[in-house]
Coordinates of C-alpha atoms in Angstrom, one line a residue:
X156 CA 0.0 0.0 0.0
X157 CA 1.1 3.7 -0.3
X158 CA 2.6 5.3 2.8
X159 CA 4.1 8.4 3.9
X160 CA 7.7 7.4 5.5
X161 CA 10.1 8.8 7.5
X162 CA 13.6 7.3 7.0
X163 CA 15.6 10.1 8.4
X164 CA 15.3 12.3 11.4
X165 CA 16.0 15.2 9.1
X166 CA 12.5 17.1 9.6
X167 CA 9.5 17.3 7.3
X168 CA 11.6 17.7 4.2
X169 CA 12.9 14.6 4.8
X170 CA 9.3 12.5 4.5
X171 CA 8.6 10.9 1.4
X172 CA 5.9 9.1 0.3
X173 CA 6.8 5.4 -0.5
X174 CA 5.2 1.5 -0.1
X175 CA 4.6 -0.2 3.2
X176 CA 3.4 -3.5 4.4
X177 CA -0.7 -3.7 5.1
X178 CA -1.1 -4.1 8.8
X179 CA -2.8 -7.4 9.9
X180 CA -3.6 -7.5 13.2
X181 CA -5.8 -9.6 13.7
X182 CA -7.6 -7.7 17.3
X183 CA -7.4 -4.6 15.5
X184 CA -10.0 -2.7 13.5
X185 CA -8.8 -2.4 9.9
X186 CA -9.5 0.6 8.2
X187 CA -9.1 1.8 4.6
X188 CA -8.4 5.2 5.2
X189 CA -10.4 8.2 3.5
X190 CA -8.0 11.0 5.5
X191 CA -5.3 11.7 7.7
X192 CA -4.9 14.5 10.4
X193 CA -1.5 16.1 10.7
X194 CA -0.6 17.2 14.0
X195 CA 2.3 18.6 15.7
X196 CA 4.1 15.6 17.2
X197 CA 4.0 14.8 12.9
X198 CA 6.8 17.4 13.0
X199 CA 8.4 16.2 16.4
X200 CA 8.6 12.8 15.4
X201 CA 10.1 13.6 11.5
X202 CA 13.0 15.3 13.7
X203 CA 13.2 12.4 16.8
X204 CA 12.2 15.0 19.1
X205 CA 9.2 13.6 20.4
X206 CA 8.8 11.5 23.6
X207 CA 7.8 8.2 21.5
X208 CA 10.7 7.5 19.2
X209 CA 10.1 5.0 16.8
X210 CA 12.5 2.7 15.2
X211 CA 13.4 4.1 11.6
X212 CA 11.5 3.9 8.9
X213 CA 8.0 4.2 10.0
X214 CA 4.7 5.7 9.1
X215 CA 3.9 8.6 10.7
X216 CA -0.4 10.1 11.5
X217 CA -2.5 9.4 14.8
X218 CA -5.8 10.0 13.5
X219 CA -7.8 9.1 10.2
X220 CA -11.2 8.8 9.3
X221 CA -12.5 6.3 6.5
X222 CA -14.3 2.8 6.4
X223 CA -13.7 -0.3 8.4
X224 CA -12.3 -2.9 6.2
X225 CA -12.4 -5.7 9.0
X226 CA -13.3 -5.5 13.1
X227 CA -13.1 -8.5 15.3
X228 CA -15.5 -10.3 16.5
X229 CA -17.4 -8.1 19.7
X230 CA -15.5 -4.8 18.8
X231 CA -19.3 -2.9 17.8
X232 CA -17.8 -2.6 14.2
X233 CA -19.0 -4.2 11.1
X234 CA -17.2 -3.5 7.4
X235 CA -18.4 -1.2 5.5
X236 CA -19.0 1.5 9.0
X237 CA -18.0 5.1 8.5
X238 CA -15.4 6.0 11.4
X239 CA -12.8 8.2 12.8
X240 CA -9.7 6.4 14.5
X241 CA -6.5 7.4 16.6
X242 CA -3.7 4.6 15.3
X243 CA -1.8 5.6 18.6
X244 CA 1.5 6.8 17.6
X245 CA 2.0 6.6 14.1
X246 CA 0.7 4.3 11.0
X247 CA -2.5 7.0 9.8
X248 CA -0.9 8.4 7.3
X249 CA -1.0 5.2 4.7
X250 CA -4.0 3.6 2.8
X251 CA -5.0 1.1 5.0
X252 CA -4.8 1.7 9.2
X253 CA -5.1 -0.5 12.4
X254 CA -7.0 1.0 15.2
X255 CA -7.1 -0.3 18.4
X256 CA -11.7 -1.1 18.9
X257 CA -11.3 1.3 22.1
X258 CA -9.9 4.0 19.9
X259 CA -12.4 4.0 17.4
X260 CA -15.5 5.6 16.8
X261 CA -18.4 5.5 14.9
X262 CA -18.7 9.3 12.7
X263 CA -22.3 11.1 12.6
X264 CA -23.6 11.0 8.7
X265 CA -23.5 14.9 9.0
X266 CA -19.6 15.0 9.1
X267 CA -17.8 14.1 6.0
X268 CA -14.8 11.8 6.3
X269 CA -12.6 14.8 5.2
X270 CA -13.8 17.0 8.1
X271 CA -13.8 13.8 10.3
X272 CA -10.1 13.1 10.0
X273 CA -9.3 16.6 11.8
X274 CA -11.5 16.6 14.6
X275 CA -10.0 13.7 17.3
X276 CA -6.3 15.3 18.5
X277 CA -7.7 18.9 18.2
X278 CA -11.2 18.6 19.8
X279 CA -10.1 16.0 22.4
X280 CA -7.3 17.8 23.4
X281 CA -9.6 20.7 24.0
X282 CA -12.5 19.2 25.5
X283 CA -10.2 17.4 28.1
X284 CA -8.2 21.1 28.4
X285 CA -11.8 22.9 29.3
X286 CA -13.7 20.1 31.2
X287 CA -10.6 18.2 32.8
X288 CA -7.9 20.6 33.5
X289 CA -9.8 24.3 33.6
X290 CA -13.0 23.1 35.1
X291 CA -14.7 25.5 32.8
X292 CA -17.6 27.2 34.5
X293 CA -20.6 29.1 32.5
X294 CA -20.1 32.4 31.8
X295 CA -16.9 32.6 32.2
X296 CA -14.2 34.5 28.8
X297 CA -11.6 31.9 27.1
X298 CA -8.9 33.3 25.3
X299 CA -6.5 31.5 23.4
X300 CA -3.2 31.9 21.9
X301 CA -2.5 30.3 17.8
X302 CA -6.0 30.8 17.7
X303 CA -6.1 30.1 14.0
X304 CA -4.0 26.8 14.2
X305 CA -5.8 23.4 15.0
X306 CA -6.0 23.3 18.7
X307 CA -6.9 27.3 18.4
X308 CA -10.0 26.8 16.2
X309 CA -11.1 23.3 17.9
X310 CA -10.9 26.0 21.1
X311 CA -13.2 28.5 19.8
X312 CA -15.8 25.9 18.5
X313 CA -16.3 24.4 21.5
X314 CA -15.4 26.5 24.3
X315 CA -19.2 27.9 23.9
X316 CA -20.8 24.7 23.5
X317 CA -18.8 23.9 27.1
X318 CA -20.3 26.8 28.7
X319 CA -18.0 29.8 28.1
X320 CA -19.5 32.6 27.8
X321 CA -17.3 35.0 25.6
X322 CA -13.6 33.4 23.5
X323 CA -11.3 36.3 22.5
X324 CA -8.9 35.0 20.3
X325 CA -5.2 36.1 19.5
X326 CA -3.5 36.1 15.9
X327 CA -0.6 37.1 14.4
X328 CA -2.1 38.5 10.9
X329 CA -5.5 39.9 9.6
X330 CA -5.9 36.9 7.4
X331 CA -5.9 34.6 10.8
X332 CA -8.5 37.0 12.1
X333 CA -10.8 35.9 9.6
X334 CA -10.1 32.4 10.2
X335 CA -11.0 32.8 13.7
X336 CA -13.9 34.8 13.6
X337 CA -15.2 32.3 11.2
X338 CA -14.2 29.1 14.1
X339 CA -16.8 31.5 16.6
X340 CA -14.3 33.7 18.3
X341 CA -16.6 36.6 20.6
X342 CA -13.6 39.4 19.8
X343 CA -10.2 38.6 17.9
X344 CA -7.2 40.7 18.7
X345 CA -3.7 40.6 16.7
X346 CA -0.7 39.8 18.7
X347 CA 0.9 43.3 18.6
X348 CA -0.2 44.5 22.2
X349 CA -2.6 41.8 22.6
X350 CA -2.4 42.3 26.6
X351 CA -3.3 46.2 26.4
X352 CA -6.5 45.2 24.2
X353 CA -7.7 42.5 26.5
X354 CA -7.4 44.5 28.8
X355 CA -9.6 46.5 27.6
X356 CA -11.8 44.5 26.3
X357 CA -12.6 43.0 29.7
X358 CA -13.0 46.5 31.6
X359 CA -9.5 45.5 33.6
X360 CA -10.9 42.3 34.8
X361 CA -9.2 40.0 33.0
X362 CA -9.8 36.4 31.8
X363 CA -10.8 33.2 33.3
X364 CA -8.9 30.9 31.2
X365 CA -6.1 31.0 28.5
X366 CA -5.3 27.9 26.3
X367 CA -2.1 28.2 24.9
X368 CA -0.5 25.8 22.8
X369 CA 1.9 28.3 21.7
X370 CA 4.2 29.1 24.8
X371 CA 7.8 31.1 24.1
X372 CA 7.3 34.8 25.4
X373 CA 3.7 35.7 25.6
X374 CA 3.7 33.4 28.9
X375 CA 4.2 36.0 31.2
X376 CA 1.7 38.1 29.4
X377 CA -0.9 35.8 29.4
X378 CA -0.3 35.4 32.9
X379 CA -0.8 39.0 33.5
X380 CA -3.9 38.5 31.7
X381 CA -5.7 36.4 34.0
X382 CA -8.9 37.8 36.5
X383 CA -8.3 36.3 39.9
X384 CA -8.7 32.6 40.1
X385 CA -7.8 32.3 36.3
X386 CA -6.2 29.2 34.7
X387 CA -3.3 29.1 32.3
X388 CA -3.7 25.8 30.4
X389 CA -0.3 24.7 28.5
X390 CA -1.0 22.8 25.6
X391 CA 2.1 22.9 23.8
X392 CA 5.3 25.1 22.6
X393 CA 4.3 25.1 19.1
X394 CA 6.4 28.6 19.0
X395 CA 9.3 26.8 19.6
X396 CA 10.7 28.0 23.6
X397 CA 9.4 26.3 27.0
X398 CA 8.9 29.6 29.1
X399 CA 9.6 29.4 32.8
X400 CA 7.2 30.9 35.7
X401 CA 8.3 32.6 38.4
X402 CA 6.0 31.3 41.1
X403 CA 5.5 34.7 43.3
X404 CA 2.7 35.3 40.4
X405 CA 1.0 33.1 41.2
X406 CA 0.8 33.5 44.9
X407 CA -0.2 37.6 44.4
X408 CA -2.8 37.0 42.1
X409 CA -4.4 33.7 42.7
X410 CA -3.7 32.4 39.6
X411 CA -2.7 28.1 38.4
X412 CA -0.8 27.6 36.0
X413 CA -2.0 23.4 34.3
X414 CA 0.0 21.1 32.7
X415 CA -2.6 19.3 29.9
X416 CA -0.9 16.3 28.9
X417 CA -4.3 15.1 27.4
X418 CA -2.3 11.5 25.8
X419 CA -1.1 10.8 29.2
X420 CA -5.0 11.1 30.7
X421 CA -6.4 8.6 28.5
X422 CA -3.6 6.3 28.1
X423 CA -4.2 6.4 32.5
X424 CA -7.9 5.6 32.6
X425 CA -9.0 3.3 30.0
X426 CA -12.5 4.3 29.1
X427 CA -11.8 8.1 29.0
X428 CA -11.6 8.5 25.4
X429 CA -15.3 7.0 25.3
X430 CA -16.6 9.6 27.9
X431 CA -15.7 12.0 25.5
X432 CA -17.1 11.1 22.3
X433 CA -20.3 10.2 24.1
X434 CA -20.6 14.2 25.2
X435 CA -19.2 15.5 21.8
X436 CA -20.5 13.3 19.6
X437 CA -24.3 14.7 19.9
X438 CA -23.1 18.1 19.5
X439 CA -21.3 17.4 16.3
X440 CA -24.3 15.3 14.9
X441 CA -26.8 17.9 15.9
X442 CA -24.7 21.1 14.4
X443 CA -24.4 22.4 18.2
X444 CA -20.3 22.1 17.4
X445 CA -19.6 23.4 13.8
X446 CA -17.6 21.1 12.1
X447 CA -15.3 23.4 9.2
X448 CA -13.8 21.5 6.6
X449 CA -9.9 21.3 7.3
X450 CA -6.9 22.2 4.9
X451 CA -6.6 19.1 2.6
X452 CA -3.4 18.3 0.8
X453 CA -2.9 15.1 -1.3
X454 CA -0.9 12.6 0.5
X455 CA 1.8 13.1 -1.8
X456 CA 2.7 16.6 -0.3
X457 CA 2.7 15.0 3.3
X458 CA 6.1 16.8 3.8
X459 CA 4.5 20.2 2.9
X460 CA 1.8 19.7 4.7
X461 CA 3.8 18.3 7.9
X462 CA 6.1 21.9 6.9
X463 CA 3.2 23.9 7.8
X464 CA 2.8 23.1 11.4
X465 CA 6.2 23.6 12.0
X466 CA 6.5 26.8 10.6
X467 CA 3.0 28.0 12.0
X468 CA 1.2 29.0 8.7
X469 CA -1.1 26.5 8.1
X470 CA -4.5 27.7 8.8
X471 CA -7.1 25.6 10.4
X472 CA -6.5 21.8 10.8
X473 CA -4.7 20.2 8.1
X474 CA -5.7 16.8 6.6
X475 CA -4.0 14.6 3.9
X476 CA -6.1 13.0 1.4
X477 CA -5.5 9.2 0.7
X478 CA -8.7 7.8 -0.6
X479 CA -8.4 4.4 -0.4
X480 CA -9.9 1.6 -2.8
X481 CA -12.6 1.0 0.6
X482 CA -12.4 4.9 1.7
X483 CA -12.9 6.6 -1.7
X484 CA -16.4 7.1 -1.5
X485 CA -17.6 9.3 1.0
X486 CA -21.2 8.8 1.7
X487 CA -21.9 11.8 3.5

């Protein structure tokens, strides 16, 4: 079958797309795969900076969306069912995927497989972020750093839906202001004196909680930002620099700054990824959540699409296309 590989820790320039073995596990649910996120550990892992180092080559992609090819026997799967899938740390990115039955899920007809492929790292990340780790309560303002990147978007699409009451996003260019006022952001403000604006914006309150996946030297910033009792959720240092915190901040304003780490939750309670899909699922199905089609790039550009994330200008989530002999079709 066709595959993206990775056969040198060289970064994204160095994938290429190439032939790999079918999986055939036999307690795994095969799927032909329609789509293929790209996410940021892609780019850690083409560089062996991620915490999961795989032997070289291998196939890259944790989530896909297409149709079930084969399930075993008591997994709730049947061929032929539409689904979305995380592989665990790699193989999604090729025509045919094994997903563990505990880490797939069965996609509502109103979301294409396209769309489908971009919504489990983002929008479980963030659900997990909000619910788990903020312990979002109604009413209160999100903001959120990247807010045009995947976890920024998935942020302002469901941060409403979880009981926020206003999401002020932050972007680095006019063109990502549209992309976020189009994910649902309440107020969008560009990166150049972002503080002074939210300030303002929130009659010197502050805000309640600040998701940033984007770290490096708006940290402090964004913990200035914060009305008493806030949250600082770190996501990720998609910009490149872990900050440091100098803990008196957070004694003299009552502020907590949270580690979300939301692969190391699930892979701690079994079940957990369930729990979530049973509370996001309905919203997608029902158009509560807005599902926007993603950035799709044929699977032959993997490494440009991979390229993207690392150099922060893709906008929105960012699918590959495979369209597999069993995935081609997409019903919805």
């Amino acid at each position: 079958m066709r595959a993206v590989r990775i056969t040198r820790l060289d970064g994204p320039e160095a994938v290429e797309l190439g032939e790999a073995a079918v999986p055939d596990d036999p307690g795994a649910v095969l799927v032909d795969v329609h789509a293929a996120g790209v996410a940021f550990p892609d780019v850690l892992l083409s560089r062996g900076l991620y915490q999961y180092r795989p032997e070289l080559p291998f196939v890259p992609g944790g989530e896909v969306a297409g149709v079930v090819r084969r399930a075993p026997e008591g997994s709730g799967f049947a061929a032929g069912d539409r689904v979305v899938g995380l592989t665990g740390f790699g193989g999604g990115m090729a025509e045919v995927a094994a997903v563990p039955p505990n880490m797939a899920f069965r996609l509502p007809d109103a979301v294409s497989l396209t769309a489908g492929a971009g919504l489990l790292f983002n929008d479980l990340t963030v659900h997990f972020a909000l619910r788990e780790r903020a312990g979002l309560r109604d009413g209160e303002t999100v903001l959120v750093h990247g807010a045009a990147g995947g976890v920024g978007t998935s942020t302002l699409r469901l941060a409403g839906a979880l009981g926020a009451g206003r999401v002020i996003a932050v972007v680095s260019t006019e063109e990502k202001a549209e992309v976020a006022k189009a994910a649902g952001a309440t107020d969008v403000v560009l990166t150049e004196g972002w503080l002074a604006r939210v300030r303002e914006l929130t009659d010197g309150r502050g805000v309640d909680v600040v998701v940033d996946p984007v770290g490096g030297d708006r940290f402090t910033d964004s913990l200035r930002s914060l009305a008493p009792a806030g949250r600082l959720l770190v996501v990720g240092f998609t910009g490149g620099e872990i900050p440091t915190v100098r803990v008196n901040r957070l004694l003299l304003n009552n502020v907590d700054v949270r580690g979300v780490s939301w692969g190391g939750w699930w892979l701690a309670n079994p079940g957990y990824l369930a729990e979530q899909w049973a509370e996001l699922e309905p919203l997608l199905a029902s158009g509560a959540v807005s599902v926007p089609e993603p950035v799709r790039c044929p699977l032959e550009r993997a490494a440009e699409a991979i390229a993207s994330l690392e150099a922060r200008t893709a906008l929105g989530k960012v699918v590959l296309e495979v369209a597999s002999q069993g995935g081609s079709e997409d019903p919805s």
